[in-house]
XYZ file of C-alpha atoms in Angstrom:
560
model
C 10.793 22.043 22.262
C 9.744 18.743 20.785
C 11.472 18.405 17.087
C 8.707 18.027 14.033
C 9.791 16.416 10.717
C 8.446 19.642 9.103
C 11.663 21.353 10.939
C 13.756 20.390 8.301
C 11.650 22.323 6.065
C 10.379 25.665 7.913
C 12.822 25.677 11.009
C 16.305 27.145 9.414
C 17.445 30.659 8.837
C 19.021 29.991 4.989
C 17.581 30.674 1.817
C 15.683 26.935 1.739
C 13.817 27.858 4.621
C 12.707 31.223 3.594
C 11.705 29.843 0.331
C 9.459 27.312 1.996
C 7.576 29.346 4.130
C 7.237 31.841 1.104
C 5.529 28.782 0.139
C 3.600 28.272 2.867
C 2.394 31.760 2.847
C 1.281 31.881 -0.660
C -0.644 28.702 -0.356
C -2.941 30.005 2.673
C -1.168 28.056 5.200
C 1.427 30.905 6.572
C 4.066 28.826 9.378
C 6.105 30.455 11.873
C 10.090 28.761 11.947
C 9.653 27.959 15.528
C 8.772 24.221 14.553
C 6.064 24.483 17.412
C 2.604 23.468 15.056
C 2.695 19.957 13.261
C 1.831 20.028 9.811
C -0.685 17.831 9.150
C -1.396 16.165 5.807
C -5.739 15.396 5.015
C -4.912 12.569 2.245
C -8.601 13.146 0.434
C -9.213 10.966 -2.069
C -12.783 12.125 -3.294
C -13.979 12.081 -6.759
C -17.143 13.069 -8.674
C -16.828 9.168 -10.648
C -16.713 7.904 -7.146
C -19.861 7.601 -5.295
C -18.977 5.712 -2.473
C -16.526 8.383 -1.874
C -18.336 11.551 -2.493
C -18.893 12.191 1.026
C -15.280 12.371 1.838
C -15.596 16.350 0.187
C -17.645 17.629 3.435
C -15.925 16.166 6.395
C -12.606 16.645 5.172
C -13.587 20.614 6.140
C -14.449 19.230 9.774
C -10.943 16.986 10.087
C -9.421 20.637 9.143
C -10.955 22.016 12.501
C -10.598 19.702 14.621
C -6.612 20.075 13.602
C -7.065 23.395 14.213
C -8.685 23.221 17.477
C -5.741 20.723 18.661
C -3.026 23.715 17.432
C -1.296 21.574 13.892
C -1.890 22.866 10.700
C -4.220 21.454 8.219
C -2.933 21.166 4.710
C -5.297 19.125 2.287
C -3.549 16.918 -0.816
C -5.952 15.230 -3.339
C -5.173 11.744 -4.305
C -6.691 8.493 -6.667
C -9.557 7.645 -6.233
C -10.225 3.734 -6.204
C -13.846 3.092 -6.595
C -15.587 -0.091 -8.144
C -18.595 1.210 -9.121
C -16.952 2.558 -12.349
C -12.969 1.912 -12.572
C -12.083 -1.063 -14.630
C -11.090 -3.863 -15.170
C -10.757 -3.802 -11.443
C -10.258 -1.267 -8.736
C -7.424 -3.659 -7.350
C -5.339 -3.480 -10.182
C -4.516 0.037 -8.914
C -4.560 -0.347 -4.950
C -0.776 -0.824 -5.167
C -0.292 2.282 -7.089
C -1.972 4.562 -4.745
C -0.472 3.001 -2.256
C 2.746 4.216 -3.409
C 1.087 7.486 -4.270
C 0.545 7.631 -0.429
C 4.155 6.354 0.429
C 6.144 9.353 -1.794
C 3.352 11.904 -1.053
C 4.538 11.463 2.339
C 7.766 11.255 1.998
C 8.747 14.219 -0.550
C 6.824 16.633 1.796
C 7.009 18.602 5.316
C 4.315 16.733 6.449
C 4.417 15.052 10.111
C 1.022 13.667 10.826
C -1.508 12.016 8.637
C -5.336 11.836 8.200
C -6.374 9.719 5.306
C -9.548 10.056 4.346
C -10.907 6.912 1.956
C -13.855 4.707 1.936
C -14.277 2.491 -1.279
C -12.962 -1.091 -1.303
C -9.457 -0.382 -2.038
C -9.214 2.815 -0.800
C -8.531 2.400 2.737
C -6.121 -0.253 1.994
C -3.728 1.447 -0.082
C -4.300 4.414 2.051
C -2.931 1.939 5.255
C 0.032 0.585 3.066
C 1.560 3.462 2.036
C 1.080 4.830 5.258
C 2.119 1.800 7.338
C 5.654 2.170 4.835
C 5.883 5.751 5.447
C 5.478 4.950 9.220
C 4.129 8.622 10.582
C 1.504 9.244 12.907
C -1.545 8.005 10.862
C -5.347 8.315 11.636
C -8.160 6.863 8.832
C -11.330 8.085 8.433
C -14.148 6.997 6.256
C -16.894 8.247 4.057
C -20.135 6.274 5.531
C -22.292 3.806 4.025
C -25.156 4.935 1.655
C -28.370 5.096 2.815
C -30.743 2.300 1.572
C -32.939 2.107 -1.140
C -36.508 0.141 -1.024
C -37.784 -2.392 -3.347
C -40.575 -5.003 -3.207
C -40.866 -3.611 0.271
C -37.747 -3.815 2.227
C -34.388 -2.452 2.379
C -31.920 -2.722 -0.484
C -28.628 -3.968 0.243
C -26.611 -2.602 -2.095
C -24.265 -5.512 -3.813
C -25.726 -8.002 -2.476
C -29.660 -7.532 -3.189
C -28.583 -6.624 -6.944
C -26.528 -10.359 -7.477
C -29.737 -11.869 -5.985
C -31.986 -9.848 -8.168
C -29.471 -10.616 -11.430
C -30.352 -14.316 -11.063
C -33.772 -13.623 -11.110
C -33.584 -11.420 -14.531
C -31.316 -14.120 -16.295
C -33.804 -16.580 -14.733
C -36.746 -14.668 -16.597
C -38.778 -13.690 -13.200
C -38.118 -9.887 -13.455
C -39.262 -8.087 -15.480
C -38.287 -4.506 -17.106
C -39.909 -2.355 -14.829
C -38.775 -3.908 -12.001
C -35.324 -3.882 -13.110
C -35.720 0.141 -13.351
C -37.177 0.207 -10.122
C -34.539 -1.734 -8.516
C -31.678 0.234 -10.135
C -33.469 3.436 -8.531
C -33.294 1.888 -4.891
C -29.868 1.067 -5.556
C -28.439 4.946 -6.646
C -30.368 6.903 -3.803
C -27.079 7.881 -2.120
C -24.176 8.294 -1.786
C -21.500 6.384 0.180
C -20.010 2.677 0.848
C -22.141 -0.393 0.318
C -24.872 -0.515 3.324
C -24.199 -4.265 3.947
C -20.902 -5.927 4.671
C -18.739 -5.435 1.599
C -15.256 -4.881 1.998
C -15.874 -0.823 2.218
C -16.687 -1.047 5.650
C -15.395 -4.168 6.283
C -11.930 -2.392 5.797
C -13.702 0.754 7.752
C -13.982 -1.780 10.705
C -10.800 -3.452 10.968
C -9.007 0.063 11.244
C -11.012 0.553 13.964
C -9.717 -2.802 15.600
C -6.186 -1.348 14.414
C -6.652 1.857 16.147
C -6.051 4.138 13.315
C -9.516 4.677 13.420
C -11.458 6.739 16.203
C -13.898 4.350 17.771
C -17.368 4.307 16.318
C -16.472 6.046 13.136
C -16.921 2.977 10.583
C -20.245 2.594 10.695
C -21.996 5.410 10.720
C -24.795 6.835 7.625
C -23.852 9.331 5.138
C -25.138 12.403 6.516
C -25.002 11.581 10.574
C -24.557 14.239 12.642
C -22.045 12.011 14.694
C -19.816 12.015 11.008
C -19.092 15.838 11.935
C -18.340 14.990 15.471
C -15.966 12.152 14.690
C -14.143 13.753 12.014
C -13.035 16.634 14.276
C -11.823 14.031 17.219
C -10.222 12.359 14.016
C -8.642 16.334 13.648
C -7.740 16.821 16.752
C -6.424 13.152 17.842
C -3.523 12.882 14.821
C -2.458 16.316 16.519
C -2.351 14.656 20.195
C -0.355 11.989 18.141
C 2.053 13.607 16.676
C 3.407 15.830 19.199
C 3.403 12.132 21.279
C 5.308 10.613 18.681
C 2.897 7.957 18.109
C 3.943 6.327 14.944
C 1.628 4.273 12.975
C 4.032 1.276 13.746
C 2.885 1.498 17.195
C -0.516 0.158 16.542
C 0.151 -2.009 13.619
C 1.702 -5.388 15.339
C 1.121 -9.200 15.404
C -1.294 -8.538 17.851
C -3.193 -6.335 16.100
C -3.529 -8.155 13.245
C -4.123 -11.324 14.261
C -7.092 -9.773 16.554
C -8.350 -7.846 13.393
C -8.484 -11.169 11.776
C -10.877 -12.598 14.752
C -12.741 -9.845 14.488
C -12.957 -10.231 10.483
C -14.869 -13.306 11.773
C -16.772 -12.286 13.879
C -18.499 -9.951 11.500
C -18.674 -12.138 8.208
C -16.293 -9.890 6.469
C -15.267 -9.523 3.448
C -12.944 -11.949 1.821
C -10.961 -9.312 0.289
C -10.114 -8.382 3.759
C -7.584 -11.123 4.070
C -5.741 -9.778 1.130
C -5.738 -6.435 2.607
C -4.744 -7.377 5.969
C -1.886 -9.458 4.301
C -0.425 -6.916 2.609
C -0.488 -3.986 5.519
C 1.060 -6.550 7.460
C 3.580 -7.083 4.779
C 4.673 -3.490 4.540
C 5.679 -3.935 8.544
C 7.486 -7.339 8.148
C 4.795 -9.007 9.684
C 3.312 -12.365 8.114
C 0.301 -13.265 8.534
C -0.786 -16.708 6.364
C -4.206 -18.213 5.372
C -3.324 -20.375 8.589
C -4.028 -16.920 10.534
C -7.011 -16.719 8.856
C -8.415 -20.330 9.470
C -7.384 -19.986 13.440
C -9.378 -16.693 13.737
C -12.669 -18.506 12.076
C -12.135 -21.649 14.398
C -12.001 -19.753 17.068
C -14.738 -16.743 16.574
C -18.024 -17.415 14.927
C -20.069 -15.250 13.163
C -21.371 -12.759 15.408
C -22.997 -9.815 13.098
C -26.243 -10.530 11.386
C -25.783 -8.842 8.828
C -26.029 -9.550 4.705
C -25.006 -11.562 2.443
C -24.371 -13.971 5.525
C -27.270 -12.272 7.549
C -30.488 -10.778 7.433
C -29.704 -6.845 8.227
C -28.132 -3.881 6.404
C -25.844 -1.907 8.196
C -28.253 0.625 9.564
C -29.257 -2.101 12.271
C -26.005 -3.126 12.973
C -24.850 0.068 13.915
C -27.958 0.947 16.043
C -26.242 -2.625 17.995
C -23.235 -1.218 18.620
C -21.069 -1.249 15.360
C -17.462 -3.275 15.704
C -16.926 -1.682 19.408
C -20.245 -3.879 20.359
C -18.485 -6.919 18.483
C -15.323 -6.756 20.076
C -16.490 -6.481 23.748
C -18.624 -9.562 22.862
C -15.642 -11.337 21.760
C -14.116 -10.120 24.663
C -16.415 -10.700 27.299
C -18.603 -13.251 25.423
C -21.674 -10.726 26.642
C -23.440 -8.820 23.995
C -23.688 -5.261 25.381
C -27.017 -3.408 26.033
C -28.217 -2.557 22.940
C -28.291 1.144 21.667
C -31.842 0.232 19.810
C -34.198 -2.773 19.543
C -32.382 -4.477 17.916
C -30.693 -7.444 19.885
C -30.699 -10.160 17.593
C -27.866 -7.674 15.521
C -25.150 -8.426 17.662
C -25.180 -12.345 18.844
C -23.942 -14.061 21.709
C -20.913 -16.657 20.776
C -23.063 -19.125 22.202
C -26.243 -18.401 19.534
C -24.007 -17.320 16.360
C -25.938 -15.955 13.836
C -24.328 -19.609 11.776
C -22.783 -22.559 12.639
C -21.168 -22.476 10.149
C -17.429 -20.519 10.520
C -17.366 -17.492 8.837
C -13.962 -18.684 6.071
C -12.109 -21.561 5.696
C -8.759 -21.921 3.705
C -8.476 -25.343 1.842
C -6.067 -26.685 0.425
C -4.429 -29.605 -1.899
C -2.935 -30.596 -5.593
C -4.431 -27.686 -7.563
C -4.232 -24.776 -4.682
C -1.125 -25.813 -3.254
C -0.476 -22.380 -1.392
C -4.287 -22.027 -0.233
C -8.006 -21.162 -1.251
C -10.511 -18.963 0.729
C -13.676 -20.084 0.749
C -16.349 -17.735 2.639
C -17.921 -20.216 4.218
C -20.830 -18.730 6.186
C -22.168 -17.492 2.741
C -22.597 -20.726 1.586
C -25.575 -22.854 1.387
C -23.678 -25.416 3.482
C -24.854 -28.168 1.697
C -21.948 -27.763 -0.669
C -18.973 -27.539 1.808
C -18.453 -31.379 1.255
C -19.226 -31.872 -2.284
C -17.408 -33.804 -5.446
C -18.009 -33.264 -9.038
C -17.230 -32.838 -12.894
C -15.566 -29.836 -13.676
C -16.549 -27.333 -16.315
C -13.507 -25.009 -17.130
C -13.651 -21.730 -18.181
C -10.469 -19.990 -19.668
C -10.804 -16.759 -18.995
C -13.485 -14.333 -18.324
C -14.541 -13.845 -22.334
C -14.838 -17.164 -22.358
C -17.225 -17.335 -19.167
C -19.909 -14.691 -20.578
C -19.438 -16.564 -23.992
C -20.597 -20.261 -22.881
C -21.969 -19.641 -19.412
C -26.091 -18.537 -20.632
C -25.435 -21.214 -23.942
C -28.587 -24.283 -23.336
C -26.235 -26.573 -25.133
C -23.552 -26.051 -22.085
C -22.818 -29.284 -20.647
C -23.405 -28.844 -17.020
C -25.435 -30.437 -14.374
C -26.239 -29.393 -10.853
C -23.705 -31.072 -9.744
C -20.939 -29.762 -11.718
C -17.988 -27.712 -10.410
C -17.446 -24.361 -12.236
C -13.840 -24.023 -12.880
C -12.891 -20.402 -13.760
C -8.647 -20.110 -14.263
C -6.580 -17.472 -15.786
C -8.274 -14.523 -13.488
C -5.726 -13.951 -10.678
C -3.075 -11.179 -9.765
C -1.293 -11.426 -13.198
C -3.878 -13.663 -15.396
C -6.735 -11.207 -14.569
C -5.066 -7.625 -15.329
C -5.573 -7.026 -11.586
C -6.900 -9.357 -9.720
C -11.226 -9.222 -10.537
C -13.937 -9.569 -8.721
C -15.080 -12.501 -11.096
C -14.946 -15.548 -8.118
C -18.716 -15.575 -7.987
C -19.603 -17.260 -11.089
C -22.935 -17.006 -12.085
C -25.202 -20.073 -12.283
C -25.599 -20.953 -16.070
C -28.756 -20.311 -17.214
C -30.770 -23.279 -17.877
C -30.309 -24.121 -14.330
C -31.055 -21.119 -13.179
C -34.310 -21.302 -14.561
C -34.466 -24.387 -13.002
C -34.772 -22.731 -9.561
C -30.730 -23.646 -8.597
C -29.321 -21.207 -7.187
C -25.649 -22.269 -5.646
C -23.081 -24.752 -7.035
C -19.260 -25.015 -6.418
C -17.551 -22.783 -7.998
C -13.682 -22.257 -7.826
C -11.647 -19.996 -9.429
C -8.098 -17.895 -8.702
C -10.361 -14.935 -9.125
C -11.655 -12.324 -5.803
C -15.013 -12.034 -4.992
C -16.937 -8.958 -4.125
C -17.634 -8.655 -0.088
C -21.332 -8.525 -0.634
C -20.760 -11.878 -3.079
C -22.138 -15.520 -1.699
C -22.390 -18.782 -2.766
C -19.986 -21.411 -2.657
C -17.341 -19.781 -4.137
C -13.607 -21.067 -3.584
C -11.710 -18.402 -4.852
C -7.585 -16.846 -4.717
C -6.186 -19.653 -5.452
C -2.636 -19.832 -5.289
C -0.477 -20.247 -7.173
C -2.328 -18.728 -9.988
C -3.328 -20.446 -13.315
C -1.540 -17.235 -15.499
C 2.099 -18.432 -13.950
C 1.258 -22.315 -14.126
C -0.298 -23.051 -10.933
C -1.465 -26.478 -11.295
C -5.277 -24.706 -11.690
C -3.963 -24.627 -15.171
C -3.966 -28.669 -15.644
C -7.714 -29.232 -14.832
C -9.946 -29.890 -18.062
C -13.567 -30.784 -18.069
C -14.503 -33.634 -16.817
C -11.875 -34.187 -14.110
C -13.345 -35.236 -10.337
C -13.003 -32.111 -8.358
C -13.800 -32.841 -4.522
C -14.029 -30.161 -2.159
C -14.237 -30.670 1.971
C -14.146 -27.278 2.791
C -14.411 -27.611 6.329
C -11.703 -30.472 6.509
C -9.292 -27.971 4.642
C -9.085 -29.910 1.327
C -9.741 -29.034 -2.261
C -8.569 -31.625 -4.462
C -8.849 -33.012 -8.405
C -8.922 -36.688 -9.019
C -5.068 -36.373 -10.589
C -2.088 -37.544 -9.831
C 1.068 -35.532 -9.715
C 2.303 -37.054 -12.586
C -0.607 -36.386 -14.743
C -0.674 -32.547 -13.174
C 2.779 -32.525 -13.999
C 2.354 -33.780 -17.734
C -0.309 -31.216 -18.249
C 1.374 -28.353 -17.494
C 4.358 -29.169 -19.138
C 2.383 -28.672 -23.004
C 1.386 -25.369 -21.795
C 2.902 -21.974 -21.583
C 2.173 -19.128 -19.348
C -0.285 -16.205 -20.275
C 1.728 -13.928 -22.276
C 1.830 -10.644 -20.995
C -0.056 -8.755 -22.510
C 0.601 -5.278 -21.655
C 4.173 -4.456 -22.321
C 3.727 -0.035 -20.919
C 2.717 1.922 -18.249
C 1.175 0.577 -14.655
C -0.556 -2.454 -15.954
C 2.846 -3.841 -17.037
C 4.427 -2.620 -14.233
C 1.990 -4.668 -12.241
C 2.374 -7.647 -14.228
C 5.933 -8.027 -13.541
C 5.820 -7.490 -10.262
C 2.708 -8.253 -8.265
C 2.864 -10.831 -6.006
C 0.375 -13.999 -5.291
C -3.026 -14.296 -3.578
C -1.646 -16.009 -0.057
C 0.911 -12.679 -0.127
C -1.373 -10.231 -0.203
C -1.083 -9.467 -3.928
C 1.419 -6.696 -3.117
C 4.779 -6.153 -5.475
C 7.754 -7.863 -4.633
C 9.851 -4.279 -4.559
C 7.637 -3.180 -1.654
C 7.511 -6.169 0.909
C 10.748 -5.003 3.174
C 12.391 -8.529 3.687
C 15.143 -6.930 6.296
C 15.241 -3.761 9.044
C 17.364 -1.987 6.012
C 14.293 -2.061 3.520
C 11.959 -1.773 6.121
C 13.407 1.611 6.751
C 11.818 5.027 5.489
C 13.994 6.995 3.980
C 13.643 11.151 4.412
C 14.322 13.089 1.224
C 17.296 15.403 1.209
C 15.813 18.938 2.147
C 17.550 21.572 -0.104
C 17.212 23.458 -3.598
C 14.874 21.501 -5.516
């Protein structure tokens, strides 16, 4: 008889093991000490101030059958709930902290397999760190994107269609009632964003991982194939288990670096690379912004889908979803589609761009590396030099950035510093800077922008954004002032101001870093230890740098 991690709980004639499956008995979940069912752990992180993850509350009762069915036994633990609609400042200030959640929720209990059940931007993520530390067998399954709104007579992305529709109301060319209307399209449903935001880019890549079960990512709040694949989800972690099939298995090199061509291939999310960085991370597997470049050489955009594309996510996965993507990239043949809808899934000879879907830049004020997203640009701006207009800090964006006496032209380069992993309190979604006012009015509607900042997944524009090192620690960001020549060749891999190291140098020294300014709880916690943009933003005490802190250490099982 195969031994279960769980033995060491139920599977002993002393007063521990009685006492546990007392336990057991008196929670609903009554276990036999012959070690013979896996105990299997539904990580459900829903919450009623979490849309996107509201629908995690019905299938979690069809992942408990499908357990069932395969002979484990379900046990359901709630978690944190990460979701951006409503958590500030930032949803990614506390990814790390559920990921630990995850990690010692694991570990301090008789569980052997795991389903973890997430679907908001940084939910999945620090659902596949903490898991990927923990190292059991580990399936993911997500919530489903939210079914879309209409307005002015076509499909609302969600994200995406309400940046667009911002520019317009600061511009002056919508008007109240509209701006009702629209926020009624937007809140029809629950769910992940319908377009491709990091939700389901994240959804997507586990797929590629093979945590997830294949065609699960991209599928509607309220399909009846959600039921279906939450059961397989059930009754595959069983199959797992009993096979030993740790979640180190699926996560290697490989894996990665063929979820970052697929990252490509869709347009994902820039977030993504962050993600993917860190889960990497918590294996002792690097993977640099050079990964990322490689994979967008060498895999154009495929998906035609918003902000780089035309469709919501309803039409994509009518083409196939991600499992349609990666046998194009494998065979270079897009598959038969499942609906008419062809054009959804491209060839790589007629990519929905030319352009590549990121490219990392580099030079004297992002020494460590930039993302830029490229295939959300206008293009035009890829190869573009100009005056910079710093911001300091967010307050002082929304302060000056709407002002008619603002300095700026259309050829200006926004400059936004002081917003990173330990500037930012977290790491915001404040990359996309919007286009000041009076040239928005104008009818502009991109300009470079640059910033240590993240950008939503439904963002565009030409946004250059995580740099590294950060402007909060003295990353030479911190020198520029306005005025100074900023010239970015984003496609030659260069982002560069018209100073010379001296000057950089001289700069920096009459500054100081940004104090800190929380000195309790998680936020100073994170402070202290969070790591830069080109490492995944992790903390340092959680990146295993040897096979000793790589390993997972089981609790001593005894009187608590």
């Amino acid at each position: 008889m195969m031994a279960l991690r769980s033995d060491r709980w139920f599977r002993r004639d002393d007063e521990v093991g009685v006492e546990h499956r007392a336990a057991m008995h008196a929670a609903g979940r009554p276990i036999a000490g012959d070690g013979e069912r896996p105990v299997i752990a539904l990580l459900n992180s829903t919450s009623d101030l979490n849309p996107c993850n509201a629908p995690l509350s019905g299938l979690v009762e069809h992942v408990k059958q499908g357990v069932l069915d395969a002979g484990g036994i379900p046990v359901e633990l709630a978690t944190m709930s990460l979701g951006e609609d409503l958590m500030k400042p930032t949803a990614m200030l506390y990814r790390n902290l559920m990921a630990m959640e995850v990690e010692e929720t694991l570990r301090a209990n008789p569980i052997d397999g795991v389903v973890l059940l997430g679907n908001c931007d940084k939910t999945i993520p620090a659902q596949l760190m903490g898991a990927a530390s923990a190292d059991l067998p580990t399936a993911q399954l997500g919530g489903g994107y939210r079914l879309p709104g209409r307005f002015r007579g076509r499909e609302v992305g969600a994200g995406t269609d309400l940046w667009t529709f911002w520019d317009e109301r600061r511009a002056g060319r919508l008007g109240d009632t509209e701006w009702r209307e629209l926020e009624r399209a937007l809140g029809c449903s629950p769910g992940a964003c319908n377009v491709m935001g990091t939700a389901l880019t994240m959804a997507m890549l586990a797929e590629v991982l093979g945590v997830m079960v294949p065609g699960a990512a991209t599928l509607a709040v309220g399909s009846p194939r959600q039921a279906e694949l939450a059961r397989e989800t059930g009754r595959r972690i069983v199959r797992q288990t009993l096979a030993g099939e740790t979640l180190s298995t699926l996560l290697t090199r490989e894996a990665f670096l063929r979820a970052l061509r697929a990252l490509a291939a869709i347009g994902g999310s820039t977030n993504a690379i962050l993600h993917l960085t860190a889960i990497a991370g918590r294996r002792m597997i690097e993977l640099t912004p050079d990964d990322l470049a490689a994979a967008a050489r060498a895999v154009p955009v495929l998906a035609d889908v918003r902000p780089i594309g035309r469709h919501t996510m309803s039409a994509f996965d009518a083409a196939g979803g991600i499992q349609a993507i990666l046998s194009t990239m494998d065979s270079g043949v897009v598959p038969p589609p499942a609906a008419k809808v062809p054009a959804v899934v491209r060839a790589p000879g007629s990519p929905v761009t030319e352009l590549p879907a990121f490219a990392v830049v580099r030079g004297n004020i992002a020494p460590a590396g930039a993302v830029v997203k490229a295939a959300a640009t206008s293009g035009r701006l890829l190869r573009h030099t100009g005056r910079a207009v710093v911001f300091r800090g967010y307050g002082d964006l929304l302060a000056r950035i709407d002002d008619p006496e603002l300095e700026v032209t259309t050829d200006s380069v926004l400059v936004l510093t002081g917003c990173g992993p330990r500037g930012g309190d977290g790491f915001p979604e404040w990359g996309m800077l919007p286009i000041p006012r009076k040239l928005a009015q104008r009818g502009v509607t991109d300009m470079v922008r640059i910033s240590d900042a993240r950008m939503s997944g439904t963002s565009f524009g030409t946004c250059v954004l995580h740099i590294a090192p950060e402007a909060a620690i003295l990353g030479p960001l911190a020198a520029v002032r306005d005025g100074d020549l900023i010239t970015l060749d984003a496609l030659a891999g260069r982002l560069e101001a018209d100073l010379t190291e001296d000057e950089i140098t001289a700069r920096l020294a009459h500054l100081q870093p940004s104090p800190e300014r929380h000195r309790r709880g998680w936020p100073a916690l994170y402070q202290r230890h969070v790591l830069q943009a080109d490492r995944g933003a992790d903390f340092d005490f959680l990146v295993p740098q040897d096979e000793a802190e790589l390993a997972f250490i089981d609790p001593v099982v005894g009187r608590s």
